[in-house]
XYZ file of C-alpha atoms in Angstrom:
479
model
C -115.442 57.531 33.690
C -116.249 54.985 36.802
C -113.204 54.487 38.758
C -112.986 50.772 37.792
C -113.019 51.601 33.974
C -110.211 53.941 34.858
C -108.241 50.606 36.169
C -108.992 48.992 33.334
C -107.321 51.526 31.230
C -104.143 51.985 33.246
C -104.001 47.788 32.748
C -103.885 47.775 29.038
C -101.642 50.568 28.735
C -98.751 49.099 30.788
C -99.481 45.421 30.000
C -101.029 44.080 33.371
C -99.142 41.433 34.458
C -96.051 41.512 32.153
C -97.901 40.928 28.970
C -97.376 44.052 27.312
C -95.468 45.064 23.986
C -92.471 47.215 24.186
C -93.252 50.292 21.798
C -89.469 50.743 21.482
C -87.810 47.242 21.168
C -84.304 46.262 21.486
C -83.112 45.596 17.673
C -80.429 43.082 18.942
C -77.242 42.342 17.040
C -77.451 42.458 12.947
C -75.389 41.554 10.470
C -71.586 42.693 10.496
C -70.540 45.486 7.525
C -68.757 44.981 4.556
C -65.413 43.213 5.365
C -63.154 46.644 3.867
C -61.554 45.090 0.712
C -57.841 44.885 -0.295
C -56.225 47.440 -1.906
C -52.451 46.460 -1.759
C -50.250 43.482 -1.318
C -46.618 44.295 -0.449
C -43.854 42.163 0.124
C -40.284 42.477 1.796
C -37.942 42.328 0.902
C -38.056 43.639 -2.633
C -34.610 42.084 -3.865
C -33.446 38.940 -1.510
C -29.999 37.149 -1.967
C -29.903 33.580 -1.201
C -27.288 31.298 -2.000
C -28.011 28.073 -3.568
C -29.056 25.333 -1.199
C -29.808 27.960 1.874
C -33.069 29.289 2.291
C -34.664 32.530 3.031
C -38.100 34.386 4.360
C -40.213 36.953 2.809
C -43.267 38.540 3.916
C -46.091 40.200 2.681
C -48.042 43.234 4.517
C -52.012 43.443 3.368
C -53.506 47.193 3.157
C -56.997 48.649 2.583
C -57.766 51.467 0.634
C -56.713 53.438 4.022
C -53.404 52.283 4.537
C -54.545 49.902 7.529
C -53.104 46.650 7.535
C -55.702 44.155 7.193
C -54.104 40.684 9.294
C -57.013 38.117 8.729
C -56.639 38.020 4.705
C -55.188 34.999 3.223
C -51.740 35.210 1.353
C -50.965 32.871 -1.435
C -47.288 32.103 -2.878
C -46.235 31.338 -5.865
C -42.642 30.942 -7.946
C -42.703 32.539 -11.611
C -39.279 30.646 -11.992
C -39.463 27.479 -9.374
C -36.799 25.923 -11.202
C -34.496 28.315 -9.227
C -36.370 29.158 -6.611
C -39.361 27.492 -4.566
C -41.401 29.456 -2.157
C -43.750 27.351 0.410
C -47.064 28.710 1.703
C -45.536 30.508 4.429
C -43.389 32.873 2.061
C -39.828 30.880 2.750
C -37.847 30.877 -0.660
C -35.286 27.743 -1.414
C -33.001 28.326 -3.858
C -31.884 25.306 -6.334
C -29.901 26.737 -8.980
C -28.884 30.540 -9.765
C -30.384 33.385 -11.347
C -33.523 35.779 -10.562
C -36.517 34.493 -9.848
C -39.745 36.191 -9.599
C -41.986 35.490 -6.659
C -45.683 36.306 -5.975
C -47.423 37.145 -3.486
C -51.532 37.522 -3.633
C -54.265 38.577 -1.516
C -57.957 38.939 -3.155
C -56.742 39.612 -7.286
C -53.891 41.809 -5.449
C -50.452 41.014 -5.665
C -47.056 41.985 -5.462
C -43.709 40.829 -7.148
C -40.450 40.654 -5.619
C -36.720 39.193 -7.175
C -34.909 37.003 -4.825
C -31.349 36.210 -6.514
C -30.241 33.196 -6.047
C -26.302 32.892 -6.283
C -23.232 30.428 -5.678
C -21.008 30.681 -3.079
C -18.127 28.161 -3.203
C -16.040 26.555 -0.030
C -13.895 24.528 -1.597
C -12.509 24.893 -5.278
C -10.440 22.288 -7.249
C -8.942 23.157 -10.834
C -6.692 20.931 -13.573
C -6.242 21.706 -16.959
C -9.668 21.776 -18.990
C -12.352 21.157 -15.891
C -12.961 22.996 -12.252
C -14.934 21.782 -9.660
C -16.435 23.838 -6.596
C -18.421 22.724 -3.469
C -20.942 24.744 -1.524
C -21.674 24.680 1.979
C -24.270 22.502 1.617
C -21.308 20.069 -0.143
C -23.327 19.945 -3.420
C -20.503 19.825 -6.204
C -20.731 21.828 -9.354
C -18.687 21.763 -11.776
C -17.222 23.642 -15.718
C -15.279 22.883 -18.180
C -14.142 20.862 -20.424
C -17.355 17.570 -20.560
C -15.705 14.939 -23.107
C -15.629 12.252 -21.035
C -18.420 12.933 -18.468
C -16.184 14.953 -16.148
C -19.146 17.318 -15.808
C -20.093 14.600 -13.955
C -24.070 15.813 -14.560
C -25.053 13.423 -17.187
C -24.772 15.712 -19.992
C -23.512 14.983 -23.497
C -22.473 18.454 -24.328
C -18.767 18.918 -24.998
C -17.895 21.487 -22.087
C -19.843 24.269 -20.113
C -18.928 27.511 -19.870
C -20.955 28.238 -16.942
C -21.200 26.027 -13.514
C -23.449 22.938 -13.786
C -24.884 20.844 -10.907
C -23.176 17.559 -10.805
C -25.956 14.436 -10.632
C -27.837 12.177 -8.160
C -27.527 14.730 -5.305
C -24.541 13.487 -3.543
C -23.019 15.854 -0.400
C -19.298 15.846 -0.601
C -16.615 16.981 2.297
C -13.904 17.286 -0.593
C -13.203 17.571 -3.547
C -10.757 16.481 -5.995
C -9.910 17.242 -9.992
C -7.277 15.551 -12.037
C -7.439 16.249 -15.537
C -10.568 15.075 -16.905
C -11.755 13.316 -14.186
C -13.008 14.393 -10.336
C -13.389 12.807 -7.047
C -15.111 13.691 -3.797
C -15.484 12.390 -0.115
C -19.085 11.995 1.143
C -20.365 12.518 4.536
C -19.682 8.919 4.955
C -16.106 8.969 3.804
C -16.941 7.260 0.600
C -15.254 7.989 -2.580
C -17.256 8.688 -5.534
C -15.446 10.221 -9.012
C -16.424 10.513 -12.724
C -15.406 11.616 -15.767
C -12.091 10.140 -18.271
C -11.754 6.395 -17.059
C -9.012 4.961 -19.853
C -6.494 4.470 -17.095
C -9.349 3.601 -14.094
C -8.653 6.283 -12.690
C -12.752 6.118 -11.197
C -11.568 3.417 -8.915
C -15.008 1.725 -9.989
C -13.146 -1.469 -10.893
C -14.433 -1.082 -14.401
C -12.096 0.718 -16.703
C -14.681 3.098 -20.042
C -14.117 5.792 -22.104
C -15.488 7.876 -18.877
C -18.470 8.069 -16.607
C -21.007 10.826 -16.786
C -22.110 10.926 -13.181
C -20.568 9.512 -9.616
C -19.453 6.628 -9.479
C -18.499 4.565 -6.105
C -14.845 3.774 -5.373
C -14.812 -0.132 -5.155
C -13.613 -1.348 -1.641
C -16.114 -0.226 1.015
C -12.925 2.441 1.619
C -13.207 5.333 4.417
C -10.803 8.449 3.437
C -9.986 11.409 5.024
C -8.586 12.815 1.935
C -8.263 12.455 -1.673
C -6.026 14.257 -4.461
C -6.230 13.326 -7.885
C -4.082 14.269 -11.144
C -4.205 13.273 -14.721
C -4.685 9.646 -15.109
C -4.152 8.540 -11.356
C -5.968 9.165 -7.886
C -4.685 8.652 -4.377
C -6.109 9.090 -0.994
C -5.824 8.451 2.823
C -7.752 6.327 4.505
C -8.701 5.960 8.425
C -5.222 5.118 9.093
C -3.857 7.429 6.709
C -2.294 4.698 4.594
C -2.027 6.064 1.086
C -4.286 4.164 -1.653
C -3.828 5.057 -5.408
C -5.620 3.981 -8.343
C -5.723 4.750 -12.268
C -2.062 4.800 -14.338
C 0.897 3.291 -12.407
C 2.990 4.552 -15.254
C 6.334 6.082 -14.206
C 6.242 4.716 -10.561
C 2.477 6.791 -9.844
C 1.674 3.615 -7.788
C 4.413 1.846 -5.806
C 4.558 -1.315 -5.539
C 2.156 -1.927 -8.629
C 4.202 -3.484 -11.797
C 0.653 -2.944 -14.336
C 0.068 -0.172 -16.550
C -3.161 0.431 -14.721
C -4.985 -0.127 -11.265
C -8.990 0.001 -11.718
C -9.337 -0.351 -7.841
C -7.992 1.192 -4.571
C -3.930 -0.492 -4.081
C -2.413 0.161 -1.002
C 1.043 1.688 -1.200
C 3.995 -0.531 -0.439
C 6.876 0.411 1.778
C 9.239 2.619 0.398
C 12.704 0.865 0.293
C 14.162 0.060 3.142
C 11.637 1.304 5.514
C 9.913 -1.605 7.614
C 6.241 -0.640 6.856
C 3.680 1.642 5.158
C 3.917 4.931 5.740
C 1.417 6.867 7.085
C 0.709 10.458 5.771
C -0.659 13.672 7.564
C -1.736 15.018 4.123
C -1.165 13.828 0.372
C -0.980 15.572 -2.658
C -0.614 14.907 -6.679
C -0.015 16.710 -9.872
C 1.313 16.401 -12.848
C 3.268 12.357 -13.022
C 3.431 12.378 -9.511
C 2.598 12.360 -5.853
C 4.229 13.744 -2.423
C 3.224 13.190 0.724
C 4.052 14.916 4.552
C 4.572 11.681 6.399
C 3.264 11.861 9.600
C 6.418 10.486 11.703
C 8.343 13.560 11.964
C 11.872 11.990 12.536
C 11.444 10.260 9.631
C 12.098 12.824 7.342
C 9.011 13.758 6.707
C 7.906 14.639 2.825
C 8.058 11.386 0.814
C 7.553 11.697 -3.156
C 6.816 8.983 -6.072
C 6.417 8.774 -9.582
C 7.947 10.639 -12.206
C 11.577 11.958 -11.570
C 12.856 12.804 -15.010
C 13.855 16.146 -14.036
C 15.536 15.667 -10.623
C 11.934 16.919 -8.712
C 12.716 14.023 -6.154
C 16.380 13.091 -6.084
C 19.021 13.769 -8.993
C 17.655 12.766 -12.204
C 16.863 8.992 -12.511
C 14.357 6.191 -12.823
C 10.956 6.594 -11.166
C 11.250 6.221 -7.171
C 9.290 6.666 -3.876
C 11.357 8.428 -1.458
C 12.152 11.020 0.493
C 12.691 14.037 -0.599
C 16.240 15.549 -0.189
C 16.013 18.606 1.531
C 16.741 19.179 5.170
C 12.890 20.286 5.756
C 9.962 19.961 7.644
C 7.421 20.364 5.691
C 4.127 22.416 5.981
C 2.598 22.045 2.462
C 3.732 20.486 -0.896
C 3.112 21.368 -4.695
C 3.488 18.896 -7.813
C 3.944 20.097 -10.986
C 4.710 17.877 -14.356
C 8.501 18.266 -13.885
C 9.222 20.010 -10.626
C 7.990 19.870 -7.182
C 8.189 23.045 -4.508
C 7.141 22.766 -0.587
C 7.604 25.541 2.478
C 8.613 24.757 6.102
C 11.153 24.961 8.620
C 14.697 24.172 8.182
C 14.963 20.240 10.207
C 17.902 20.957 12.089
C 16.732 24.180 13.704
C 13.039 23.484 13.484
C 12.570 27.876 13.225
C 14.217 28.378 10.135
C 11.524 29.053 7.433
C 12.189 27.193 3.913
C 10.232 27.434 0.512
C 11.858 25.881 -2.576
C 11.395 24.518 -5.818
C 13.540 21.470 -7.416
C 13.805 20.079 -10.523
C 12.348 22.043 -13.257
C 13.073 25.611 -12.792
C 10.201 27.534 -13.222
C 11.902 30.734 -12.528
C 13.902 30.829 -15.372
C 12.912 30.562 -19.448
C 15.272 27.698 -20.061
C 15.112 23.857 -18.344
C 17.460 23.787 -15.730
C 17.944 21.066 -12.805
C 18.342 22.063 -9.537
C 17.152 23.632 -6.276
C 15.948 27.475 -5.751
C 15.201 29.343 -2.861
C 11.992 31.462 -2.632
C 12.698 33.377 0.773
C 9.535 35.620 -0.162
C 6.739 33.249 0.128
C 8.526 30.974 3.318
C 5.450 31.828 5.415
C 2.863 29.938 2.446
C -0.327 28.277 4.627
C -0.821 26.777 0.980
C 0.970 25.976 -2.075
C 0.220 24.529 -5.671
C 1.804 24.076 -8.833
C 0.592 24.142 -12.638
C 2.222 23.450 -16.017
C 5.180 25.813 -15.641
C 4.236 28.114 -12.362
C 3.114 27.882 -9.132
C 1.063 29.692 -6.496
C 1.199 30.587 -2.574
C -0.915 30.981 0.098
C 0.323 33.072 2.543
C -1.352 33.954 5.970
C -3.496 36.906 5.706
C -4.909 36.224 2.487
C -2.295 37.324 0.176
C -1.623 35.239 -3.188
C 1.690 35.074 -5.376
C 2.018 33.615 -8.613
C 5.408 33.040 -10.329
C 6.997 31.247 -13.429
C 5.455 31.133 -17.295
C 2.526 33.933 -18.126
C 1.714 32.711 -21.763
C -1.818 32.304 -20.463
C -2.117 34.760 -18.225
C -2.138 32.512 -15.336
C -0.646 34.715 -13.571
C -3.367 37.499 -13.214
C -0.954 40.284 -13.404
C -2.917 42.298 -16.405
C -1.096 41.078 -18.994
C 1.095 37.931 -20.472
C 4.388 37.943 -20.498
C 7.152 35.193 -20.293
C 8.419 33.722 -17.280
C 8.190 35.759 -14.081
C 11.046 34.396 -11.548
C 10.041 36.947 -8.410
C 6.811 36.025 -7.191
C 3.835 38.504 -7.796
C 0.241 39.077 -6.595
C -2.731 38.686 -8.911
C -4.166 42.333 -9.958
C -7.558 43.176 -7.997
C -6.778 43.684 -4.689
C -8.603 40.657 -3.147
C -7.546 38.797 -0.145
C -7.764 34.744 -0.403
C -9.213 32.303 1.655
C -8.366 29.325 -0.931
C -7.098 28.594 -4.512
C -6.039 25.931 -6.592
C -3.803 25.636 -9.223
C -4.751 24.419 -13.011
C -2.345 23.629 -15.812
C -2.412 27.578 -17.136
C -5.057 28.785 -14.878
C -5.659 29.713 -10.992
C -9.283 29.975 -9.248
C -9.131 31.537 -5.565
C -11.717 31.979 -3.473
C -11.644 35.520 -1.935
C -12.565 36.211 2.078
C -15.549 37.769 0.778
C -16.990 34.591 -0.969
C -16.325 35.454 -4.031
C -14.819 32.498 -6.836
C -12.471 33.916 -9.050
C -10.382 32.274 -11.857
C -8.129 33.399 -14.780
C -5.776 32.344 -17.404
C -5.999 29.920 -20.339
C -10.014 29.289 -20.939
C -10.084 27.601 -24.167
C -12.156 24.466 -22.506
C -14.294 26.651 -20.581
C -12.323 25.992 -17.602
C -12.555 29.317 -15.880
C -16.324 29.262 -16.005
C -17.246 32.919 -16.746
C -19.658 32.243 -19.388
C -16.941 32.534 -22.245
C -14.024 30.601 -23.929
C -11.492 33.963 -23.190
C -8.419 33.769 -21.629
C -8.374 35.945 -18.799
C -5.341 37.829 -17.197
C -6.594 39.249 -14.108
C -8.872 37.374 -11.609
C -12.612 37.088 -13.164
C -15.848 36.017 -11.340
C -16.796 32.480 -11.709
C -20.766 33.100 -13.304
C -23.866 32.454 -11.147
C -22.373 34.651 -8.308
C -22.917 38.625 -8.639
């Protein structure tokens, strides 16, 4: 071969002047594998507790067939029982009622089902004969009981409930109030609102009915720091803490009012012989009447009207708004139909602890006038009276109970007739709260627990049955 058709050669095979083809080319990037499918969904946790109106967070971990947890797969939520509970896109449960609701969680046809329990947990309880109201923390009310006249207060027309029901129109209350068939609460804006039995207009609506099935405004454009109600008649505090009443003035229930009835907020008169109003550091009524802890100390203090038939305010006489006679200061007051007892320190020595009863005597089977002592529960932080007992408070969470037992109202295990030393409920629970019915107690223990017992033939004690009960038993919706 000539030299130049050796050049020549040389020039094809290594593509003279850059023009050649690579006889091994880069392939470049191709197409990505098989995205490695999902095998399993699992969500945590398995069994949530939220309480109603609170909210909680679940989350769900995406595996392949290899255990590896696959974090670019799309989770979808969904609520198998979203009347209780609602879960949003993000896995965050809301509970709106109680029960156990099953929630979903699914990635690519794989899922996973968890049960988040949704309970009650009540702040504030309220109790009279046939109906019991509770607030949560979020202030919803709920209420059980005895539904006649509305005092449900969730537009229903069933007769009672054995079980807690939501009352309507979503209203957030600060307190709460119950008076036999009818309830009151305090909003956020210190408006009143009640419903249920309105024969005596005892709503404060200005429009007396056979009752109201839902809450109803207080007429007046009224502020009040506190409300008590009992059967037939309401009274409250306003800004001033100037006592308003309204509903049956019956028996001296509203000072200063000559009617039958009141069907709108009526400011208290002065008591005789006192210059003005008083003004009241707390207020509280059961039974035909009302006493209040004035809030001018040298004044006397506890001031009382209504019914006085059995010497609860002063020796036996017509009705009368007064001051109490007992050399007392007062730290907390309990009205029963017939008899009023209060604890405090002695007025003269402001140290010496006091707790009495006058008037009816509980203690004892038969009716007696008069005053006892009850040295053991002089330390009460809280006191309330029913039909023919009464209940105490005392710091450190422990409850006693003393006087009739024909219900069990007592919660000792058993009925019995009257009890005259006062006892502690059976169950070992410590108390944050409680409130007093006509023959039945509901407490709220320190570990958030509602419990009532007694009579229960309305439904009142709201454990899902019409049983009386004689040792403290769960209010339903809550374990």
């Amino acid at each position: 071969m000539s030299r130049r058709a050796g050049v020549l050669a040389l020039a094809l095979l290594f593509g003279c002047g850059g023009g050649g083809t690579d006889p091994n080319p880069d392939p470049g990037p191709g197409p990505d594998p098989d995205p490695a499918p999902v095998a399993a969904v699992r969500v945590t946790p398995d069994n949530q507790l939220v309480v109603v109106d609170d909210s909680g967070q679940l989350a769900a971990q995406v595996t392949d067939s290899d255990g590896t947890v696959l974090t670019d797969r799309l989770v979808t939520w969904s609520s198998l029982d979203d009347t209780l509970v609602a879960v949003s896109g993000t896995g965050q449960v809301s509970a709106l009622s109680y029960g156990d609701a099953r929630i979903v969680a699914t990635s690519e046809e794989k899922s996973d089902t968890v049960i988040v329990r949704s309970r009650l947990r009540f702040t504030r309880i309220s109790a009279s004969g046939d109906l019991t109201c509770g607030l949560l923390a979020s202030g919803a009310a709920w209420c059980w009981g005895r539904n006649d006249n509305g005092g449900l207060g969730a537009r229903l027309d069933s007769t009672s409930s054995r079980v807690p029901v939501r009352v309507a129109d979503g209203h957030r209350f600060t307190a709460i109030a119950v008076g036999g068939q009818h309830a009151c609460g305090l909003d956020q804006d210190l408006a009143a609102w009640c419903w249920g039995d309105n024969e005596f207009g005892e709503l404060g609506d200005g429009v007396p009915s056979n009752g109201v099935s839902f809450p109803s405004r207080v007429v007046g454009n009224h502020r009040f720091l506190a409300i008590t109600a009992a059967s037939g008649t309401t009274c409250a505090l306003d800004e001033s803490r100037l006592a308003y009443c309204w509903g049956s003035a019956d028996q001296g229930r509203i000072p200063g009012q000559g009617s039958e009835t009141v069907n709108f907020p009526f400011a208290l008169a002065p008591p005789p012989d006192a210059p003005q109003a008083l003004t009241f550091a707390s207020i509280q009524s059961g039974g035909l009447g009302t006493c209040g802890i004035a809030t001018e100390i040298d004044r006397g203090e506890l001031w009382c009207w209504g019914d006085n038939s059995r010497g609860q305010i002063l020796e036996p006489s017509a009705p009368v708004y007064t001051q109490i006679d007992s050399p007392l200061i007062p730290f907390t007051v309990g009205v029963g139909p017939g008899f009023t007892c209060y604890t405090g320190v002695d007025n003269a020595t402001r140290q010496t602890p006091i707790a009495q009863c006058r008037g009816l005597d509980i203690g004892v089977a038969d009716i007696v006038f008069g005053i006892r002592d009850y040295p053991s529960i002089a330390g009460a932080v809280a006191l309330d009276a029913g039909g023919d007992f009464a209940c105490a408070l005392l710091e450190g969470g422990a409850l006693r109970c003393w006087g009739g037992n024909d219900g069990g109202q007592l919660g000792i295990g058993a009925t019995t007739d009257v009890i005259a030393v006062p006892v502690g409920p059976d169950g070992g629970h410590t108390w944050a709260a409680m409130d007093v019915g006509n023959e039945m107690v509901c407490g709220i223990a320190t570990d958030g627990i509602t419990y009532c017992w007694g009579r229960n033939e309305n439904a009142q004690l709201g454990d899902g049955t019409m049983d009386n009960r004689n040792v403290p038993t769960a209010v339903a919706g809550q374990l």
